[in-house]
Amino acid sequence: MSATATATTAPSPARRRLARQLPGWLKAAVAATGLLVLMPLVALIGIAAEGDAEIWPHLIANVLPSSLRDTLALLTGVALVAGSMGITTAWLVTAHRFPGRDMLVWLLPLPLAVPTYITAYIYVEVFDAAGLVQMALRDATGWSRADYWFPEIRSLSGCILVMSAVLYPYVYIAARTMFLTQSASMMEVARTLGAGRFKLFRVIAIPLARPALAVGLSLALLEALNDIGASEYLGVRTLTVSVFTTWLNRGSLAGAAQIACVMLAFVIALILIERYGRRDRRYALSTKRPRVAQPVPLSGGRGWFAAVLCVMPVILGFFLPATFLLRETLRGGLVRQLDTTFLAHLTTTIGLSTVATLAALALAILLVSASRLTKIALTRSALFVAGLGYAVPGTVLAIGLMTPLIAFDNMVGTIWRNLTGQRIGLLLMGAAGGIILAYVIRFLPIATGALSAGFERVSPGLEDAARTLGANRRELIRRVQVPLLRPALASAALLVFVDCIKELPATLLLRPLNTETLATLVYGHAARGAFEDGSLAALVIVLVGLLPVIQLTRSAESRRKAAGTASP
């Protein structure tokens, strides 16, 4: 980012007039959007406060110690392993040239297409005592299970490996973006002073990329904290799993809410750590485009070693899960599952994701457009609050939504019964409205982020010119802003849609009876010990998830080449 990109330009007279004329309905809509995001958090605290006083001592004595220990250990392990994988691979493909490097630039982000819970199910099928690898080992050697040692995949270390293999691209993408923009002159001066490659990496590249690394690591850790399928299946009792079991298995919503409040403390801590990591971001900025360092060739064994280091995360995070799913689908004849029942689940998944995506885009356009028109405290606060949604784990969001949704359904039911004498049933909770609302709140930050980035590429002069020529607010949004934002809208829609399809915790907790999505279908098969029967649904999720990953990689490479950072 350059200094000119962040400079504040004085608003034109047309823009100031438009800001003063911001209508009351738009201000009310912006405020309502912010309150929508805050509603489940406020309700969560209320549920926790109203719980039985005896619940909290029981949680402190029997639930929280092990849950906190496992959660801290998991997050620490993911930070170390995923961070190391992401930083190392990003540095190798950016600063060096070796066999397969150009292809690996495209392959390394692919694990983002595979949800953590699907990877966990597959790793158990492949590496568990009754899995493919150990069965093949026993068949080849004649050993029994007691004759050899094999790492236990259903363990904390196994969970760290699974999550790191899937989540390292968050760190990789952020780190590579920063490595690409670092000035060649600093590297050359350091080499002149006798610094070797490792010292360049440790002393110059890593400190300059610290803001991006903080963002990437925080996203990876938030995803790890949100996970429920992988942790539960691999036997790691995180706070998320404790919330789930306390609510559904023990029937204590208040106890689950109290544990969820502890999870919120983790979320706040991660956000503070991310901001602390970006506190010196000015050191990574430049007032003019720097000359970018060119990749250094690695020949012989060093080049092949670098290639292997970069290939292994791709194999662990993408090719192994994708190959297993394809194999099980073809070998088991699971294509026959494409019956009316499976198509109904697929239709439900697509329908819920589509409605949530459209709603999130509509709210994002509202928030970003209002913020573009005027920088008053209301719009800034609403954008900030909307950004909290992605940081809130799905289980926490589900519990926070439960009380207000039921209260709304009861209020509407009472009014309808008084007017007609008939019962209307549950409108939101009974018709998957809770799932859609959870999707919108959780993934609204993705849409607002994409549209805000798109607005940064739109010259304010175009809007000022349209306003000077007599365009009102609706015409300005419909005829100027939306057409210019079509690429950003398409990217935002794709990202939100795929994240909705993959979301498991909120869907699992808020779905009505007899409602299945592809994610809950896969979870159900795995919970019954027959994950291979859900391979087709898992394969569809992975294939759909590939679309935004490929699009993001293509966009990043296009921007890199347009900026003149392409390597020779």
XYZ file of C-alpha atoms in Angstrom:
568
model
C 0.000 0.000 0.000
C 1.317 3.418 -0.852
C 0.978 6.587 1.100
C -1.172 8.049 -1.628
C -3.636 5.201 -1.274
C -4.328 6.091 2.316
C -4.283 9.831 2.018
C -7.531 11.593 2.821
C -8.871 13.727 0.004
C -10.978 16.755 0.856
C -14.584 16.085 -0.175
C -15.962 18.052 -3.061
C -18.901 20.460 -2.613
C -21.185 17.924 -4.311
C -20.082 15.218 -1.885
C -20.561 17.500 1.131
C -24.082 18.362 -0.024
C -24.846 14.686 -0.502
C -23.544 13.887 2.987
C -25.726 16.565 4.548
C -28.723 15.183 2.631
C -28.215 11.579 3.765
C -31.825 10.522 4.361
C -33.177 9.274 7.631
C -34.179 5.890 6.197
C -30.598 5.220 5.128
C -29.252 6.183 8.538
C -31.873 3.926 10.146
C -30.955 1.045 7.842
C -27.248 1.422 8.634
C -27.966 1.509 12.365
C -30.275 -1.517 12.090
C -27.555 -3.500 10.316
C -25.099 -2.778 13.113
C -27.685 -3.740 15.734
C -28.398 -6.970 13.827
C -24.786 -8.029 14.282
C -24.690 -6.984 17.935
C -28.006 -8.691 18.774
C -26.703 -12.257 19.212
C -23.744 -11.087 21.302
C -25.983 -9.114 23.667
C -28.438 -12.014 23.849
C -25.589 -14.427 24.572
C -24.461 -12.403 27.571
C -28.064 -12.236 28.772
C -28.510 -16.015 28.518
C -25.271 -16.595 30.405
C -26.268 -14.145 33.160
C -29.689 -15.724 33.644
C -28.311 -19.237 34.086
C -28.434 -21.174 37.331
C -25.773 -19.994 39.767
C -24.685 -23.610 40.286
C -23.757 -24.086 36.621
C -20.704 -21.836 36.629
C -18.890 -23.587 39.533
C -19.516 -26.925 37.812
C -18.088 -25.609 34.549
C -15.022 -24.185 36.315
C -14.367 -27.452 38.115
C -15.136 -30.018 35.420
C -15.383 -28.513 31.930
C -13.316 -25.367 31.482
C -9.883 -26.606 32.659
C -9.596 -29.347 30.021
C -11.350 -27.268 27.356
C -9.093 -24.264 27.935
C -6.008 -26.473 27.953
C -6.942 -28.199 24.680
C -7.986 -24.929 23.038
C -4.765 -23.146 23.978
C -2.663 -26.112 22.884
C -4.533 -26.383 19.580
C -4.265 -22.686 18.762
C -0.584 -22.619 19.715
C 0.143 -25.663 17.590
C -1.780 -24.321 14.590
C -0.022 -20.960 14.905
C 3.397 -22.640 14.890
C 2.773 -25.298 12.226
C 0.467 -23.373 9.873
C 2.560 -20.237 10.333
C 5.776 -22.086 9.498
C 4.217 -23.794 6.471
C 2.678 -20.587 5.121
C 5.720 -18.345 5.654
C 8.252 -20.873 4.349
C 6.340 -21.724 1.179
C 5.537 -18.053 0.481
C 9.200 -17.069 0.817
C 10.438 -19.942 -1.348
C 8.076 -19.321 -4.293
C 8.527 -15.531 -4.076
C 12.255 -15.122 -3.518
C 13.554 -18.181 -5.399
C 13.187 -20.025 -8.666
C 13.245 -23.834 -8.674
C 11.601 -26.756 -10.524
C 7.799 -26.489 -10.500
C 7.793 -23.083 -8.823
C 5.371 -21.429 -11.277
C 2.853 -24.247 -10.875
C 3.199 -24.275 -7.092
C 2.197 -20.606 -6.959
C -1.236 -21.778 -8.134
C -1.362 -25.025 -6.151
C -0.409 -23.786 -2.684
C -3.728 -21.932 -1.988
C -5.887 -24.954 -2.987
C -6.290 -26.457 0.533
C -8.614 -23.546 1.336
C -11.224 -25.377 -0.751
C -11.315 -28.313 1.691
C -13.142 -27.736 5.016
C -11.251 -28.813 8.121
C -13.921 -31.310 9.157
C -13.764 -33.134 5.819
C -9.975 -33.348 6.026
C -10.232 -34.764 9.557
C -12.679 -37.470 8.470
C -10.419 -38.437 5.569
C -7.253 -38.545 7.669
C -8.935 -40.968 10.072
C -9.988 -43.174 7.151
C -6.430 -43.140 5.790
C -4.153 -43.126 8.877
C -6.180 -44.655 11.729
C -5.485 -48.184 12.979
C -8.169 -49.528 10.648
C -7.238 -47.103 7.877
C -5.745 -47.694 4.464
C -2.094 -47.024 5.372
C -1.857 -49.232 8.443
C -3.859 -52.028 6.832
C -1.474 -51.984 3.871
C 1.493 -52.003 6.274
C 0.148 -55.039 8.145
C -0.636 -56.877 4.919
C 2.859 -56.217 3.561
C 4.776 -57.179 6.716
C 2.509 -59.664 8.464
C 2.722 -57.598 11.635
C -0.063 -57.226 14.142
C -1.054 -53.896 15.624
C 1.151 -54.555 18.656
C 4.293 -55.062 16.535
C 4.809 -51.475 15.428
C 4.239 -47.869 16.445
C 2.263 -45.434 14.318
C 1.320 -41.817 15.110
C -2.203 -41.548 16.525
C -4.326 -39.363 14.266
C -7.128 -39.109 16.844
C -5.100 -36.855 19.111
C -4.197 -33.248 19.733
C -1.126 -33.494 17.508
C -3.209 -35.098 14.775
C -5.756 -32.290 15.019
C -2.979 -29.692 14.775
C -1.623 -31.389 11.641
C -5.062 -31.600 10.009
C -5.972 -27.983 10.680
C -2.540 -26.662 9.725
C -2.632 -28.544 6.412
C -5.906 -26.796 5.556
C -5.415 -23.363 7.124
C -1.811 -22.509 6.184
C -2.958 -20.772 2.927
C -4.283 -17.865 5.030
C -0.698 -17.204 6.115
C 0.753 -18.082 2.699
C -1.441 -15.604 0.782
C -0.823 -12.771 3.248
C 2.923 -13.404 3.417
C 3.377 -13.759 -0.339
C 1.536 -10.499 -0.933
C 3.963 -8.660 1.339
C 7.084 -10.456 0.075
C 6.194 -9.437 -3.487
C 6.165 -5.742 -2.594
C 9.395 -5.587 -0.608
C 12.104 -3.391 -2.080
C 15.097 -4.949 -3.800
C 17.392 -2.168 -2.577
C 17.098 -3.274 1.062
C 17.941 -6.856 0.096
C 20.931 -5.727 -1.966
C 22.288 -3.542 0.842
C 21.959 -6.440 3.281
C 23.804 -8.775 0.886
C 26.537 -6.177 0.486
C 26.937 -6.175 4.255
C 27.413 -9.943 4.199
C 23.926 -11.224 5.057
C 23.135 -14.694 3.766
C 19.784 -15.930 2.456
C 18.525 -17.130 5.814
C 19.525 -13.897 7.535
C 17.769 -11.858 4.798
C 14.664 -13.898 5.451
C 14.871 -13.628 9.241
C 16.060 -10.039 9.717
C 14.457 -8.168 6.789
C 11.652 -10.100 5.092
C 9.831 -11.350 8.213
C 9.831 -8.039 10.153
C 8.590 -6.108 7.100
C 5.820 -8.658 6.525
C 4.713 -8.702 10.178
C 1.420 -6.812 9.646
C 0.288 -9.229 6.929
C 1.451 -12.228 8.940
C -0.594 -11.051 11.922
C -3.703 -10.865 9.735
C -3.105 -14.260 8.140
C -2.396 -15.994 11.437
C -5.424 -14.430 13.131
C -7.700 -15.665 10.330
C -6.259 -19.171 10.587
C -6.689 -19.220 14.371
C -10.252 -17.893 14.174
C -11.091 -20.698 11.740
C -9.478 -23.235 14.089
C -11.496 -21.841 16.999
C -14.706 -21.978 14.947
C -14.213 -25.631 13.975
C -16.350 -28.282 15.585
C -16.311 -31.271 13.219
C -12.562 -31.905 13.149
C -11.991 -31.273 16.867
C -14.855 -33.474 17.990
C -13.999 -36.295 15.585
C -10.312 -36.303 16.533
C -11.055 -36.318 20.260
C -9.894 -32.790 21.104
C -12.278 -31.170 23.576
C -12.014 -27.511 22.629
C -14.290 -24.764 23.907
C -16.341 -25.090 20.718
C -16.909 -28.795 21.318
C -17.781 -28.082 24.966
C -20.387 -25.516 23.889
C -21.918 -28.061 21.508
C -22.036 -30.944 23.985
C -23.215 -28.786 26.902
C -26.123 -27.461 24.856
C -27.278 -30.532 22.954
C -26.085 -33.496 25.011
C -26.626 -32.037 28.485
C -29.543 -29.756 27.642
C -28.026 -26.687 29.312
C -28.328 -23.621 27.094
C -27.193 -21.325 29.922
C -24.086 -23.436 30.536
C -23.291 -23.408 26.813
C -23.720 -19.623 26.787
C -21.307 -19.238 29.683
C -18.673 -21.301 27.872
C -19.380 -19.274 24.728
C -18.606 -16.090 26.656
C -15.192 -17.564 27.439
C -14.779 -18.183 23.706
C -15.544 -14.525 23.091
C -12.620 -13.671 25.326
C -10.420 -15.786 23.040
C -11.785 -13.974 19.998
C -11.075 -10.576 21.557
C -7.573 -11.732 22.461
C -6.911 -12.848 18.862
C -8.148 -9.510 17.513
C -5.907 -7.628 19.948
C -2.935 -9.799 18.973
C -3.624 -9.118 15.301
C -3.772 -5.374 15.914
C -0.626 -5.532 18.028
C 1.115 -7.273 15.138
C 0.080 -4.440 12.804
C 0.996 -1.613 15.135
C 4.160 -0.740 13.133
C 2.618 -1.200 9.692
C 4.074 2.116 8.536
C 7.474 0.428 8.158
C 6.078 -1.679 5.306
C 4.755 1.314 3.371
C 6.407 3.386 0.701
C 5.541 6.700 -0.897
C 6.516 5.376 -4.344
C 6.590 2.004 -6.012
C 9.837 0.232 -5.070
C 11.986 -1.861 -7.357
C 11.009 -5.415 -6.469
C 13.621 -8.073 -5.790
C 13.891 -10.760 -8.477
C 13.810 -14.479 -7.601
C 17.164 -16.114 -6.982
C 17.650 -19.436 -8.855
C 18.153 -22.549 -6.735
C 20.023 -25.211 -8.665
C 20.670 -28.870 -8.055
C 19.650 -30.462 -4.799
C 18.651 -27.181 -3.169
C 16.111 -26.522 -5.900
C 14.554 -29.970 -5.587
C 14.539 -29.695 -1.791
C 12.643 -26.400 -2.061
C 10.194 -28.029 -4.478
C 9.551 -30.895 -2.045
C 9.004 -28.473 0.845
C 6.356 -26.646 -1.190
C 4.713 -29.780 -2.594
C 4.180 -31.504 0.763
C 1.602 -28.979 2.121
C -0.345 -29.208 -1.134
C -0.387 -33.001 -0.935
C -1.420 -33.034 2.720
C -4.017 -30.284 2.433
C -5.562 -30.859 -0.986
C -4.451 -33.792 -3.128
C -4.805 -36.429 -0.393
C -8.380 -35.390 0.571
C -9.477 -34.797 -3.040
C -8.021 -38.108 -4.265
C -9.621 -40.047 -1.414
C -13.044 -38.517 -2.048
C -12.842 -39.188 -5.770
C -11.687 -42.764 -5.141
C -14.479 -43.498 -2.665
C -17.091 -41.932 -4.903
C -16.066 -44.009 -7.914
C -15.158 -47.239 -6.093
C -18.308 -47.293 -4.006
C -20.577 -46.381 -6.881
C -21.754 -43.391 -4.901
C -22.897 -41.672 -8.067
C -26.019 -43.733 -7.470
C -26.659 -41.459 -4.488
C -27.743 -38.769 -6.935
C -31.344 -39.622 -6.161
C -34.196 -37.365 -5.190
C -33.127 -37.329 -1.527
C -29.571 -36.186 -2.284
C -30.828 -33.638 -4.791
C -33.216 -32.326 -2.128
C -30.303 -31.828 0.279
C -28.297 -30.168 -2.495
C -31.235 -27.888 -3.309
C -31.574 -26.953 0.368
C -27.857 -26.143 0.556
C -27.896 -24.024 -2.595
C -31.139 -22.309 -1.602
C -29.971 -21.318 1.880
C -26.590 -20.176 0.581
C -28.131 -18.173 -2.251
C -30.608 -16.330 -0.032
C -27.921 -15.589 2.557
C -25.510 -14.391 -0.146
C -28.061 -12.006 -1.653
C -28.962 -10.653 1.778
C -25.306 -10.180 2.731
C -24.578 -8.392 -0.554
C -27.584 -6.099 -0.102
C -26.481 -5.124 3.413
C -22.872 -4.737 2.273
C -23.904 -2.392 -0.555
C -25.965 -0.403 1.933
C -23.125 -0.094 4.454
C -20.309 0.573 2.013
C -22.317 3.021 -0.099
C -23.414 4.964 2.981
C -19.828 5.033 4.216
C -18.705 6.228 0.787
C -21.236 9.054 0.818
C -20.390 10.293 4.310
C -17.794 9.496 6.977
C -19.994 10.239 9.974
C -19.579 8.265 13.194
C -22.673 6.165 12.442
C -21.330 4.694 9.204
C -17.856 4.116 10.626
C -19.286 2.383 13.692
C -21.643 0.235 11.621
C -18.794 -0.923 9.371
C -16.679 -1.789 12.409
C -19.499 -3.706 14.108
C -20.312 -5.559 10.879
C -16.692 -6.694 10.761
C -17.088 -8.499 14.082
C -19.343 -11.150 12.568
C -16.579 -13.207 10.986
C -14.643 -13.227 14.258
C -17.543 -14.796 16.170
C -17.490 -18.628 16.010
C -20.580 -20.284 14.571
C -21.457 -22.022 17.828
C -21.382 -18.723 19.731
C -23.476 -17.064 17.048
C -26.033 -19.876 17.116
C -26.556 -19.642 20.866
C -26.823 -15.856 20.721
C -29.460 -16.053 17.983
C -31.589 -18.687 19.677
C -33.366 -16.454 22.211
C -34.162 -13.463 19.947
C -35.371 -15.732 17.146
C -37.667 -17.703 19.406
C -38.928 -14.458 20.965
C -39.701 -13.072 17.504
C -41.517 -16.251 16.453
C -43.559 -16.260 19.672
C -44.483 -12.578 19.258
C -45.633 -13.050 15.664
C -47.470 -16.241 16.638
C -49.313 -14.472 19.433
C -50.333 -11.588 17.178
C -51.512 -13.965 14.454
C -53.483 -16.098 16.909
C -55.208 -13.028 18.342
C -56.129 -11.837 14.841
C -57.186 -15.121 13.250
C -57.551 -17.629 16.081
C -55.118 -19.966 14.306
C -51.581 -21.077 15.100
C -48.897 -20.025 12.651
C -45.946 -22.041 13.968
C -42.309 -21.025 13.937
C -41.459 -18.639 11.105
C -37.687 -18.262 11.458
C -36.611 -21.272 13.489
C -39.049 -23.571 11.725
C -38.171 -22.475 8.196
C -34.371 -22.221 8.410
C -34.532 -18.456 8.901
C -32.099 -18.778 11.784
C -29.506 -20.435 9.539
C -29.803 -17.681 6.939
C -29.488 -14.967 9.567
C -26.415 -16.671 11.036
C -24.840 -16.905 7.570
C -25.518 -13.227 6.888
C -24.049 -12.027 10.195
C -21.013 -14.315 10.004
C -20.061 -13.622 6.381
C -21.148 -10.004 6.012
C -17.529 -8.854 6.655
C -16.391 -10.775 3.557
C -18.868 -8.870 1.397
C -18.108 -5.476 2.937
C -14.374 -6.093 2.615
C -14.619 -7.012 -1.053
C -16.851 -4.034 -1.872
C -14.667 -1.621 0.110
C -11.650 -2.827 -1.857
C -13.623 -2.336 -5.065
C -14.586 1.201 -4.076
C -10.927 2.056 -3.541
C -10.416 1.582 -7.281
C -13.301 3.917 -8.175
C -12.359 7.554 -8.561
C -14.484 9.860 -6.383
C -14.467 12.259 -9.328
C -16.871 10.002 -11.242
C -19.406 10.163 -8.434
C -18.928 13.918 -8.039
C -19.454 14.393 -11.779
C -22.661 12.352 -11.695
C -23.909 14.357 -8.733
C -23.050 17.643 -10.440
C -25.054 16.502 -13.488
C -28.118 16.059 -11.290
C -27.996 12.391 -10.271
C -29.795 11.687 -7.017
C -28.741 9.080 -4.474
C -30.593 6.163 -6.082
C -29.270 7.004 -9.537
C -25.764 7.406 -8.160
C -25.849 3.917 -6.652
C -27.725 2.240 -9.530
C -26.051 3.873 -12.543
C -22.551 4.655 -11.261
C -21.521 2.652 -8.214
C -23.079 -0.755 -8.901
C -21.854 -1.009 -12.553
C -18.323 -0.067 -11.463
C -18.481 -2.578 -8.634
C -19.594 -5.572 -10.696
C -16.226 -7.387 -10.472
C -16.088 -6.813 -6.709
C -19.725 -7.888 -6.350
C -19.040 -11.093 -8.263
C -16.030 -11.907 -6.104
C -17.917 -11.132 -2.893
C -20.902 -13.242 -3.975
C -18.664 -16.201 -4.807
C -16.768 -16.027 -1.513
C -19.880 -15.664 0.650
C -21.757 -18.401 -1.254
C -18.983 -20.974 -0.839
C -18.429 -20.119 2.834
C -22.158 -20.628 3.439
C -21.998 -24.054 1.803
C -19.037 -25.105 3.982
C -20.326 -23.684 7.296
C -21.010 -26.490 9.775
C -21.318 -25.277 13.431
C -24.091 -22.706 12.956
C -25.939 -24.962 10.506
C -25.721 -27.934 12.851
C -27.132 -26.011 15.814
C -29.825 -23.922 14.092
C -31.255 -26.262 11.456
C -34.910 -27.285 11.823
C -35.837 -30.947 12.178
C -35.349 -33.050 9.039
C -33.340 -30.300 7.349
C -29.992 -31.372 5.904
C -27.316 -29.466 4.032
C -24.281 -31.043 2.396
C -22.178 -30.104 5.439
C -24.548 -31.681 7.973
C -24.974 -34.703 5.682
C -21.217 -35.314 5.744
C -21.148 -34.758 9.516
C -23.996 -37.240 10.018
C -22.250 -40.003 8.058
C -19.004 -39.400 9.982
C -20.818 -39.423 13.345
C -22.255 -42.841 12.457
C -18.787 -44.154 11.588
C -19.526 -44.372 7.860
C -17.874 -41.265 6.452
C -17.199 -42.980 3.123
C -20.952 -42.933 2.493
C -20.773 -39.123 2.541
C -17.895 -38.921 0.054
C -20.096 -37.637 -2.757
C -21.458 -34.760 -0.661
C -17.932 -33.956 0.571
C -16.587 -34.032 -2.994
C -19.280 -31.579 -4.126
C -18.325 -29.200 -1.286
C -14.652 -29.374 -2.282
C -15.342 -28.841 -5.992
C -17.540 -25.837 -5.260
C -14.892 -24.485 -2.896
C -12.279 -24.574 -5.663
C -14.009 -21.777 -7.574
C -13.199 -18.840 -5.249
C -9.692 -20.149 -4.544
C -8.851 -20.245 -8.247
C -10.477 -16.850 -8.759
C -8.532 -15.299 -5.880
C -5.252 -16.727 -7.151
C -5.939 -15.516 -10.684
C -6.800 -12.029 -9.432
C -3.674 -11.867 -7.286
C -1.430 -12.959 -10.143
C -3.105 -10.487 -12.515
C -2.532 -7.637 -10.058
C 1.070 -8.736 -9.593
C 1.776 -8.700 -13.317
C -0.051 -5.406 -13.794
C 2.096 -3.866 -11.062
C 5.217 -4.964 -12.846
C 6.324 -7.517 -10.267
C 6.383 -10.497 -12.583
C 9.580 -12.406 -12.401
C 11.623 -13.033 -15.534
